[in-house]
Short mmCIF file of C-alpha atoms in Angstrom, two decimals:
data_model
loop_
_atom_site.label_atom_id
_atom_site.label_comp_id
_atom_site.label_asym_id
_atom_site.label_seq_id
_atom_site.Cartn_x
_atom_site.Cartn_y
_atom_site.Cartn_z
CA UNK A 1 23.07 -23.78 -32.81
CA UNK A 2 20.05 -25.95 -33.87
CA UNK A 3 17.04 -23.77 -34.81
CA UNK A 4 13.27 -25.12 -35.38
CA UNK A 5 13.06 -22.42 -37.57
CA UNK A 6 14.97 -20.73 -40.09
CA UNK A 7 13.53 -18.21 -42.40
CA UNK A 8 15.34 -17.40 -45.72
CA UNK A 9 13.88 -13.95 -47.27
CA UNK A 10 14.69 -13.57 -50.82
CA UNK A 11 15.85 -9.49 -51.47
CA UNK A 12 18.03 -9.85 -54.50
CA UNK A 13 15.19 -8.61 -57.76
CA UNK A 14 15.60 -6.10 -59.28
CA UNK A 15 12.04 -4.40 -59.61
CA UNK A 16 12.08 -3.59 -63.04
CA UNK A 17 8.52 -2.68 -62.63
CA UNK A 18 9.18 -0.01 -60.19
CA UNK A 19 11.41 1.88 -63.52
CA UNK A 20 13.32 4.70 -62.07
CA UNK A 21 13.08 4.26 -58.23
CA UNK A 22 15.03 0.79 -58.77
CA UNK A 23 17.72 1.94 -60.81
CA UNK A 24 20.40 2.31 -58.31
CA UNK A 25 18.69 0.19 -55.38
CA UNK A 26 17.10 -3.10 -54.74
CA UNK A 27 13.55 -3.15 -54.71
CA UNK A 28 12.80 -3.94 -50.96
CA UNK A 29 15.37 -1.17 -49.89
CA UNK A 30 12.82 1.13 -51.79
CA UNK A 31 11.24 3.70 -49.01
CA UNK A 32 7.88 3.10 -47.86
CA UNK A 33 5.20 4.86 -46.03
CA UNK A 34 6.77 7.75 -44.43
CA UNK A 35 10.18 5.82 -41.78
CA UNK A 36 10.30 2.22 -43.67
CA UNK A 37 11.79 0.48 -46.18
CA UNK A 38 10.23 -2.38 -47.63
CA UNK A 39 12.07 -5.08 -46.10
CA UNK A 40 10.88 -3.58 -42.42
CA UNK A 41 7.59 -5.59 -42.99
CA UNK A 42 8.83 -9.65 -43.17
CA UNK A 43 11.69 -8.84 -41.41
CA UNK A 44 9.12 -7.19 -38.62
CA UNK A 45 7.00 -10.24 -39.57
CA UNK A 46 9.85 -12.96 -38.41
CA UNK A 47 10.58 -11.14 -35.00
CA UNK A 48 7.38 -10.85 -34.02
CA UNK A 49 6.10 -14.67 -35.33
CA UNK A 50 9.55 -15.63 -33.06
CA UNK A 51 11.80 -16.31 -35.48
CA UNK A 52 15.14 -15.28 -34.72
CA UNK A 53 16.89 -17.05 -37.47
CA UNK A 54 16.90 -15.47 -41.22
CA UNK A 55 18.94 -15.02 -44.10
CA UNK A 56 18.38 -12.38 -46.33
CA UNK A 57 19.53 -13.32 -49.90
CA UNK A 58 20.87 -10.34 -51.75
CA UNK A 59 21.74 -10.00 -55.28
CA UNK A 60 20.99 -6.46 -57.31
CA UNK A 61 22.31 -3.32 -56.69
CA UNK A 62 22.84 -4.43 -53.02
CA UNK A 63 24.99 -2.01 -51.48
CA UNK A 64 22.32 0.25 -49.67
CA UNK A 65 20.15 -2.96 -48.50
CA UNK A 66 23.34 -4.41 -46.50
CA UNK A 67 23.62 -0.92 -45.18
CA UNK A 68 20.42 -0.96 -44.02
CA UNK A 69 20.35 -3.97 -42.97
CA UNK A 70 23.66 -4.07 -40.81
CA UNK A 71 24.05 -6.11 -38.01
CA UNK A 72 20.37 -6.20 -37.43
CA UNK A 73 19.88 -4.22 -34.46
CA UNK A 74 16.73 -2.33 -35.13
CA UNK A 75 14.72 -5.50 -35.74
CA UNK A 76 16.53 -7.06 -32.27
CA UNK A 77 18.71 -9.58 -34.40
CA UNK A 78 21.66 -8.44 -34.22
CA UNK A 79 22.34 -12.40 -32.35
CA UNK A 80 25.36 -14.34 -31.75
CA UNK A 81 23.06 -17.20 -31.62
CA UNK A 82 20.96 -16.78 -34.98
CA UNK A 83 20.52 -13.69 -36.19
CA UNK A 84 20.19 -11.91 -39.43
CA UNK A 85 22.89 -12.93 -41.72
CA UNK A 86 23.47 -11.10 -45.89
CA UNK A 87 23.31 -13.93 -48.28
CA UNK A 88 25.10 -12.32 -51.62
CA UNK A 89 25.90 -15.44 -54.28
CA UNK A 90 29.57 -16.45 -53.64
CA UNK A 91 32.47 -18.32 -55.63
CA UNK A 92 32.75 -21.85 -53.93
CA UNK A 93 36.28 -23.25 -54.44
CA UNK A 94 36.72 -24.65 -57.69
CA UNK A 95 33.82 -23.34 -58.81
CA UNK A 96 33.34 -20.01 -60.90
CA UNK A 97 30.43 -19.19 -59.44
CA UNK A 98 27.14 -17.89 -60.80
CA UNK A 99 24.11 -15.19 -59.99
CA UNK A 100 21.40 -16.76 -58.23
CA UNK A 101 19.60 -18.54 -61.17
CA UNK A 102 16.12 -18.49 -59.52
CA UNK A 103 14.51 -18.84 -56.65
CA UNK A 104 15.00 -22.49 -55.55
CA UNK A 105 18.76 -21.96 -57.18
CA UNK A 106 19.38 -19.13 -54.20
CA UNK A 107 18.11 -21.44 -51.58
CA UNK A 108 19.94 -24.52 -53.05
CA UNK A 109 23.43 -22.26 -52.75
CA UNK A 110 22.80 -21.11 -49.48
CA UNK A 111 22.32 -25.16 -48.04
CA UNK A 112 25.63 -24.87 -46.16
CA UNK A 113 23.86 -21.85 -44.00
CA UNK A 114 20.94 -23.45 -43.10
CA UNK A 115 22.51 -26.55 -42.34
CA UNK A 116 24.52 -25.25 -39.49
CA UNK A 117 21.24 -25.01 -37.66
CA UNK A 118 19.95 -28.13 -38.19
CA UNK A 119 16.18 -26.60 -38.24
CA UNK A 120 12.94 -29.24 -39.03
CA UNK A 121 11.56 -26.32 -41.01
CA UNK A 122 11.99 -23.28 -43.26
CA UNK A 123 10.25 -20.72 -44.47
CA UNK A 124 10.59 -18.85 -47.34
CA UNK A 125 9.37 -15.18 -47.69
CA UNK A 126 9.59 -12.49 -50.35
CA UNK A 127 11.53 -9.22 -49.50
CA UNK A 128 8.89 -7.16 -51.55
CA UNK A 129 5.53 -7.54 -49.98
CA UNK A 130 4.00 -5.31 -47.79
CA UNK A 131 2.01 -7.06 -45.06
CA UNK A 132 1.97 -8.16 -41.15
CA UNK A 133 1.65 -12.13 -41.06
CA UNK A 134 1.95 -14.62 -37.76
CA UNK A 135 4.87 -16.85 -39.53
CA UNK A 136 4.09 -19.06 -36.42
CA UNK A 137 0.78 -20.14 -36.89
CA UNK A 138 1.63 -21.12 -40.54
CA UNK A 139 4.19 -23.61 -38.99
CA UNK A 140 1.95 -24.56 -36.35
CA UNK A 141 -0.56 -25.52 -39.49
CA UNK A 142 2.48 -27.51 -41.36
CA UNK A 143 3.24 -29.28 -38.85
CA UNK A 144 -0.30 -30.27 -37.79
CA UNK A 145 -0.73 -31.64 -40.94
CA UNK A 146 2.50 -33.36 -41.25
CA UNK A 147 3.15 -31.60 -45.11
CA UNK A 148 6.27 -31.59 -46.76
CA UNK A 149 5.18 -27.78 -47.53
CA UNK A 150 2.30 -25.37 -46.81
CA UNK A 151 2.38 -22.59 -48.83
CA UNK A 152 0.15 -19.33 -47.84
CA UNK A 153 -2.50 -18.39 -49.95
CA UNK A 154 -5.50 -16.04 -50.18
CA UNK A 155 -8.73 -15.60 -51.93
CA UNK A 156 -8.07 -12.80 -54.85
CA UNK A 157 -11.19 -11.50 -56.71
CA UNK A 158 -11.71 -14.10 -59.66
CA UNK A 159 -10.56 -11.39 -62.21
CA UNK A 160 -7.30 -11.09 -60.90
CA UNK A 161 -6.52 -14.85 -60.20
CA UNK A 162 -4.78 -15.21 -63.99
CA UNK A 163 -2.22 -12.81 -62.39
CA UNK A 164 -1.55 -15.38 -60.09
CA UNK A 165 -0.14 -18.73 -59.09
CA UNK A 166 -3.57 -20.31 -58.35
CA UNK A 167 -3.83 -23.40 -56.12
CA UNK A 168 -6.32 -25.83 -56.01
CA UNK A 169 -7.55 -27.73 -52.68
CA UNK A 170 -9.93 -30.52 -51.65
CA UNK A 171 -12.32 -29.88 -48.86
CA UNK A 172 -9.40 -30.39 -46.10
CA UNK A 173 -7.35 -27.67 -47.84
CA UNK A 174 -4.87 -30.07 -48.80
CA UNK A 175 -3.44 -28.36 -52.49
CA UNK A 176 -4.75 -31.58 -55.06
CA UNK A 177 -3.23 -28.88 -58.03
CA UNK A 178 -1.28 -26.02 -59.05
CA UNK A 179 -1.27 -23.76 -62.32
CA UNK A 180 0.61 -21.03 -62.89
CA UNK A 181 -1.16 -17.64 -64.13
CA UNK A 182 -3.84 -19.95 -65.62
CA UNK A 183 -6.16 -17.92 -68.38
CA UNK A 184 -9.13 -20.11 -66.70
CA UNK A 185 -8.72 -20.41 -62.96
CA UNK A 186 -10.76 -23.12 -61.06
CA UNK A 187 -10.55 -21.47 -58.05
CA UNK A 188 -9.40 -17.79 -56.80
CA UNK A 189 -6.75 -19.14 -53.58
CA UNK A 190 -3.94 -17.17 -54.88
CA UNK A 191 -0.08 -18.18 -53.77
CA UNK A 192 1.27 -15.20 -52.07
CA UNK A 193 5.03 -16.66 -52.79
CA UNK A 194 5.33 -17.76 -48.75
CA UNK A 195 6.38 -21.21 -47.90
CA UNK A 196 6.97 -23.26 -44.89
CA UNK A 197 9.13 -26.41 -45.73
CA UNK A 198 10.17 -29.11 -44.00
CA UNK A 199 14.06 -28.75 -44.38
CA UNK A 200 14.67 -32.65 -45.02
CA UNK A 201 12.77 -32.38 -47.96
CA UNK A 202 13.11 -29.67 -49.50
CA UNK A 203 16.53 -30.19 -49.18
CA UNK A 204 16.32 -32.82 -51.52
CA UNK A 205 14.23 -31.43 -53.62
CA UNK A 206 16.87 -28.71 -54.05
CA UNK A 207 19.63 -31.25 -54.95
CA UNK A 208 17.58 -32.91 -57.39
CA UNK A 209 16.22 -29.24 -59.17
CA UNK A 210 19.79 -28.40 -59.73
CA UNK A 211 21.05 -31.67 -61.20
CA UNK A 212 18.06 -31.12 -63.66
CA UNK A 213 19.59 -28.57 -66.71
CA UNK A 214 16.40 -27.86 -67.98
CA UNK A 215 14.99 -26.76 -64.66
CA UNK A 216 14.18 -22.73 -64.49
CA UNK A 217 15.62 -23.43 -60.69
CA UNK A 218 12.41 -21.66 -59.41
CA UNK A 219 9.91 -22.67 -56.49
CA UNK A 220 6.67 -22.05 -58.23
CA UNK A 221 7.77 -23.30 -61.81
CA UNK A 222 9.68 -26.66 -60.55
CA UNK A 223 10.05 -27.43 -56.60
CA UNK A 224 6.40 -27.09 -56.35
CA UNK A 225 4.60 -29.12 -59.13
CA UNK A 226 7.80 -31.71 -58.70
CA UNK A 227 6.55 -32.58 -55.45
CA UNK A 228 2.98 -32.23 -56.21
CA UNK A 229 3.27 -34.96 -58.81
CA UNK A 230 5.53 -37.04 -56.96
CA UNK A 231 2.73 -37.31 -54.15
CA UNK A 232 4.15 -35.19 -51.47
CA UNK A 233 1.52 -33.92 -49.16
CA UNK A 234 1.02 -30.33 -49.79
CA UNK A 235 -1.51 -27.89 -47.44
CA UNK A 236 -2.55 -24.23 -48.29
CA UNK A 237 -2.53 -22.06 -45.42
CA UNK A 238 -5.24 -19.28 -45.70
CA UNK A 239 -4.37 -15.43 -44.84
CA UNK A 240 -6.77 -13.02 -44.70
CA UNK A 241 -5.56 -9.94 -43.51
CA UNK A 242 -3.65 -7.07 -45.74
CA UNK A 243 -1.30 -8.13 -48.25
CA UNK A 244 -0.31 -6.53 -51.53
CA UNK A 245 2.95 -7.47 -54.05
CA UNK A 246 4.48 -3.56 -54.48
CA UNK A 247 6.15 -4.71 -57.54
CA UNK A 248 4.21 -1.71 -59.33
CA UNK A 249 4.54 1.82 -59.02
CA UNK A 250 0.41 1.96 -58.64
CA UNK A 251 0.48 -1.01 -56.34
CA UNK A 252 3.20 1.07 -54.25
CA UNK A 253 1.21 4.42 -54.70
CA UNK A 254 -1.81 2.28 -53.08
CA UNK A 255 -0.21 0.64 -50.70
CA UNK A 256 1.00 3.97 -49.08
CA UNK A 257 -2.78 5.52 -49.15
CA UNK A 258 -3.56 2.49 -48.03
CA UNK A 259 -1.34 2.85 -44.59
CA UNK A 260 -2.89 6.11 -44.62
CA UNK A 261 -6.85 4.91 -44.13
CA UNK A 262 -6.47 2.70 -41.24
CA UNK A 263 -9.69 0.64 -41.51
CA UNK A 264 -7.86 -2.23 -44.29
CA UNK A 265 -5.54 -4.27 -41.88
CA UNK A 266 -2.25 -2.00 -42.61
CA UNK A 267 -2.07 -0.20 -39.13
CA UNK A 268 1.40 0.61 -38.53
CA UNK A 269 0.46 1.98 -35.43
CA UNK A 270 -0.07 -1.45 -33.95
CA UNK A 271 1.83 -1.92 -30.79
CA UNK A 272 0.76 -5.48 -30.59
CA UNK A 273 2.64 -5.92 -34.01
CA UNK A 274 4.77 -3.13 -34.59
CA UNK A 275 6.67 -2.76 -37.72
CA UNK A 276 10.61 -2.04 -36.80
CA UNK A 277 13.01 0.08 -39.00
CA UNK A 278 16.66 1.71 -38.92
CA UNK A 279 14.87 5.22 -38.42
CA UNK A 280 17.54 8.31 -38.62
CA UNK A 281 18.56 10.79 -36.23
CA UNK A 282 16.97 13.62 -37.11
CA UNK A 283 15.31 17.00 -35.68
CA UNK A 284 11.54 16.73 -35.06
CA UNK A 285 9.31 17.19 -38.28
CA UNK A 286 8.48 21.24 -38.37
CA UNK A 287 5.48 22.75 -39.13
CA UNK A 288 5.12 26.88 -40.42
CA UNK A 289 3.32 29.15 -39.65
CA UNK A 290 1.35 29.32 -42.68
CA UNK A 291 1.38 24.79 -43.02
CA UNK A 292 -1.68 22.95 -43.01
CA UNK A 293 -1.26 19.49 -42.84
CA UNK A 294 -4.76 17.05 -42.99
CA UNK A 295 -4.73 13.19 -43.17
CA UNK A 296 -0.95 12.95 -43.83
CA UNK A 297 2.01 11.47 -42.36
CA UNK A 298 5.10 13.94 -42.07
CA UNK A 299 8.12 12.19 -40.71
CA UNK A 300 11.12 13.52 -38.33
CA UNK A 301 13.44 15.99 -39.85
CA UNK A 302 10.85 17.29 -42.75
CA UNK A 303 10.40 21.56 -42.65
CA UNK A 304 6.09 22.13 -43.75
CA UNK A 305 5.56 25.40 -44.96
CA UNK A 306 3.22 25.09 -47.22
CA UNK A 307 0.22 22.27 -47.08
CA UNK A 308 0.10 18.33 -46.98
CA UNK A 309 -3.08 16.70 -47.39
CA UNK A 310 -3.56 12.59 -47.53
CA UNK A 311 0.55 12.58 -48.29
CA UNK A 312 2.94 10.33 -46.73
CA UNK A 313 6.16 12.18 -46.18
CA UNK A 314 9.16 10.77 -45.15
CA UNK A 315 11.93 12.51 -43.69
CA UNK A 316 14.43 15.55 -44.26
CA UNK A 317 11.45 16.73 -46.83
CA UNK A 318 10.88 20.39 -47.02
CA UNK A 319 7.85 21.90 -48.73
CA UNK A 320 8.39 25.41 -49.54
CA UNK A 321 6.00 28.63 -48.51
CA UNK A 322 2.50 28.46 -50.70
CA UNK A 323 3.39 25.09 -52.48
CA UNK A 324 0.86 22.03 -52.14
CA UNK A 325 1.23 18.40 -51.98
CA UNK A 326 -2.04 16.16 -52.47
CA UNK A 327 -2.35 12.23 -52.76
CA UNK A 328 1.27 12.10 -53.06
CA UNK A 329 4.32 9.73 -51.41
CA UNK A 330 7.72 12.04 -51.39
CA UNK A 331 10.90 9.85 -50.05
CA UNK A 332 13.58 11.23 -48.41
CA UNK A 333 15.53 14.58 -48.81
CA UNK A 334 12.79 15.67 -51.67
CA UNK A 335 12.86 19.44 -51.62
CA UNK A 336 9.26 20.85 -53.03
CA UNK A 337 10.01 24.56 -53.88
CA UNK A 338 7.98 27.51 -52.82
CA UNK A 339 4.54 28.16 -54.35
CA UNK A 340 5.12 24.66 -56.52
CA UNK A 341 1.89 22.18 -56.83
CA UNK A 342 2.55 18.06 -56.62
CA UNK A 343 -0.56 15.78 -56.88
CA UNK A 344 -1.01 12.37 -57.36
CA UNK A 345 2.81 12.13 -58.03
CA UNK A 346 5.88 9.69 -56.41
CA UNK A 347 8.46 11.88 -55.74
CA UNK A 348 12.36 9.59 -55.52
CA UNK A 349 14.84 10.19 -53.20
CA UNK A 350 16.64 13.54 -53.03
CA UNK A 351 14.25 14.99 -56.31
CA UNK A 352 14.09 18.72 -56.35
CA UNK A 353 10.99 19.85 -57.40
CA UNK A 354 11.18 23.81 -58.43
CA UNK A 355 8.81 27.12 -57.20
CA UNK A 356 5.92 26.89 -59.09
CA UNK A 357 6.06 23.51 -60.77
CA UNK A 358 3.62 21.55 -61.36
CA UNK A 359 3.81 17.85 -61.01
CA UNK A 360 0.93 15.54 -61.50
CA UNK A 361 -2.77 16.28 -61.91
CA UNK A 362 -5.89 14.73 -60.09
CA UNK A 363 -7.74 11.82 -62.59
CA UNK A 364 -10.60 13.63 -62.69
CA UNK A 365 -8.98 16.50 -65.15
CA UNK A 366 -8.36 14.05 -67.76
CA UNK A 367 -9.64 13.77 -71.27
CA UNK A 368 -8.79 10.61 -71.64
CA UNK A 369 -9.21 8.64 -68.11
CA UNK A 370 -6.91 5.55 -69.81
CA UNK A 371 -4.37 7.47 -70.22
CA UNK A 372 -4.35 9.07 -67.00
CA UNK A 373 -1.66 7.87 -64.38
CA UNK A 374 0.81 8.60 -61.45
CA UNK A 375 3.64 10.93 -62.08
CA UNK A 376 6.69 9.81 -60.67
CA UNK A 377 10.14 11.60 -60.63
CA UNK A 378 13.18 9.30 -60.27
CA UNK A 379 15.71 10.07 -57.30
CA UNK A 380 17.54 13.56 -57.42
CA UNK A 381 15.79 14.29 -60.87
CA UNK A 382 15.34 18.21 -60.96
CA UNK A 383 12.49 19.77 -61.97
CA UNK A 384 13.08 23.32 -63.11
CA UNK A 385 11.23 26.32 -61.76
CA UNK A 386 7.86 26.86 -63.75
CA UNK A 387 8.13 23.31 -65.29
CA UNK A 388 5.31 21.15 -65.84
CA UNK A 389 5.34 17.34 -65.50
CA UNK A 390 1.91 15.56 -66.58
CA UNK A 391 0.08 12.96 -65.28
CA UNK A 392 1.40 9.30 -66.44
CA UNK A 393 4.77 11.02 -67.34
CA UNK A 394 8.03 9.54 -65.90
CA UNK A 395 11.44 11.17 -65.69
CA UNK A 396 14.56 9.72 -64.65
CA UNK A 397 17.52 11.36 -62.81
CA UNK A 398 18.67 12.68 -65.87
CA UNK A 399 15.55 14.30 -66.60
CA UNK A 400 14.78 12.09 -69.18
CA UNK A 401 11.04 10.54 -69.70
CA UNK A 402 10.67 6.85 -69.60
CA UNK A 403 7.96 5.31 -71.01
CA UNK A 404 6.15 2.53 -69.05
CA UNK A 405 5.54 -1.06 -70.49
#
């Protein structure tokens, strides 16, 4: 069963960033922009780069991700030979076990996997990212240059590069330093958390990270700057095409109006690079009599009644006679009541939004623009008829507000 490649994608955070649409379900099983989940994207992103080899390393609130997931089918790797293949942690004999510690730790666990492929390299990918990346020609670059590890990176404006893990290169591109979130960045090539290793050493890089007790167990804190200092050639591998970290309920917001303008690099509608999902069985979307939809997407099974305009709807959505949805992203089996108004809003799974509630407000009818902000309403919440929910406010499925850090 050897392999060239094997890709392990990490799935198991929790998104604690995301608040209420991550309490009962891992952050790249969260819905996204209109028939996907998260995880579509790098799992899209292997098929299509030819890799027909991954793990996918699962940890919080798992349950509908391996669902999802299954045997692989909708992606085409549902493989005897390869494959995708759940990676939960696991109780080795004699041992207790543990949670996966950090990143490097959930590699370093899963050895045994990759090892019965025998591949040269190994790539490591984020379940959380929305973006469509050649995985190939990052491998073709590592091995090119004969690294022990190429990690992808792109320019971020220099404001934003504190955020990040910043890495700095020589004139070949060859990564001469690395600094994490650094308050004074020498340069604005950000890490985008995507690595192509060769398996031989990382492999004992791994062994040696987990004999260390004070390591953190984590790629970017320890693997990394361990073989940076020790010498070990290390190449950046420049992407310039869409990529954003939806770890954020405004970076998800914007990533879904993103797929709605076409002109930034996310074009789902690529047939050169299509992005694959487990899309339900369900009756074509339906439109009223009275609906006006305009610069929206409305997926299968939804019931328009009233009007949609630069929304992304997924399915089994109904919005009622007279109500009106605006700059909004409603996931599945939301039910927007008659005559109701949402704007600016994320709307969870299965939340019922009342007649004539309001939900959300545009930025431009706030006193205070700081305090402005997305309204979101946490799966199955219920919003009662007549009820108002303000911009920046945040209710869980309990009904109860949550403030944001």
């Amino acid at each position: 069963m050897k392999k060239q490649v094997v890709a392990m994608l990490l799935a198991g955070g929790q998104g604690s960033r995301l608040y209420v649409l991550t309490g009962k379900v891992a952050k790249p099983a969260i819905p996204f922009g209109g028939k996907y989940r998260i995880i579509d994207f790098p799992l899209s992103n292997c098929v299509n780069s030819g890799i027909d080899t991954v793990g996918v390393l699962t940890q919080y609130q798992p349950l509908e991700l391996n669902s999802y997931i299954g045997s692989g089918q909708p992606w085409d790797l549902d493989q005897s030979d390869g494959g995708v293949h759940i990676l939960p942690p696991y109780v080795a004999q004699g041992d207790q076990g543990t949670w996966y510690k950090g990143t490097a730790n959930a590699i370093y666990q899963n050895i045994g996997f990759i090892d019965l492929y025998e591949p040269e390299y190994v790539v490591i990918l984020s379940g959380d990212h929305i973006y469509k990346m050649d995985y190939a020609n990052m491998v073709n670059r590592h091995k090119e240059s004969g690294a022990a590890c190429t990690i992808s990176v792109m320019e971020v404006p220099w404001a934003e590069a504190p955020r990040f893990g910043i890495m700095n290169v020589d004139e070949e591109d060859n990564i001469v330093e690395f600094e994490e979130k650094p308050k004074e960045p020498k340069s604005n090539l950000a890490s985008m958390g995507i690595y192509c290793f060769s398996w031989k050493a990382l492999r004992e890089y791994l062994i040696e990270d987990e004999a260390d007790k004070t390591s953190q167990n984590d790629f970017g804190k320890n693997i990394i700057p361990k073989m940076l200092s020790d010498g070990k050639k290390m190449v950046a591998y420049r992407f310039s095409g869409y990529w954003k970290d939806v770890g954020t309920l405004d970076s998800l917001w914007d990533a879904n109006m993103d797929m709605l303008a076409g002109n930034n690099g996310l074009d789902v509608f690529d047939t050169e690079w299509p992005i694959y999902a487990r899309a339900p069985r369900k009756a074509p979307a339906y439109l009223g009599e009275q609906a006006v939809v305009s610069h929206s997407v409305v997926t299968q099974g939804s019931i328009i009644e009233g009007s949609v305009e630069n929304s992304v709807v997924a399915h089994s959505v109904t919005v009622g006679e007279g109500a009106s949805v605006r700059y909004s992203v409603v996931m599945p089996n939301v039910v927007i009541g008659p005559g109701a108004v949402v704007e600016y809003a994320i709307l969870g799974e299965g939340a019922h939004v009342g007649a004539h509630a309001k939900v959300g407000a545009p930025p431009e009818t706030a006193e205070d623009p700081e305090k402005w902000g997305i309204a979101v309403i946490g799966p199955f919440c219920e919003i009662a008829a007549e009820e108002t929910v303000a911009p920046n406010q945040m209710l869980d499925r309990d009904h109860k507000e949550v403030a944001r850090k």
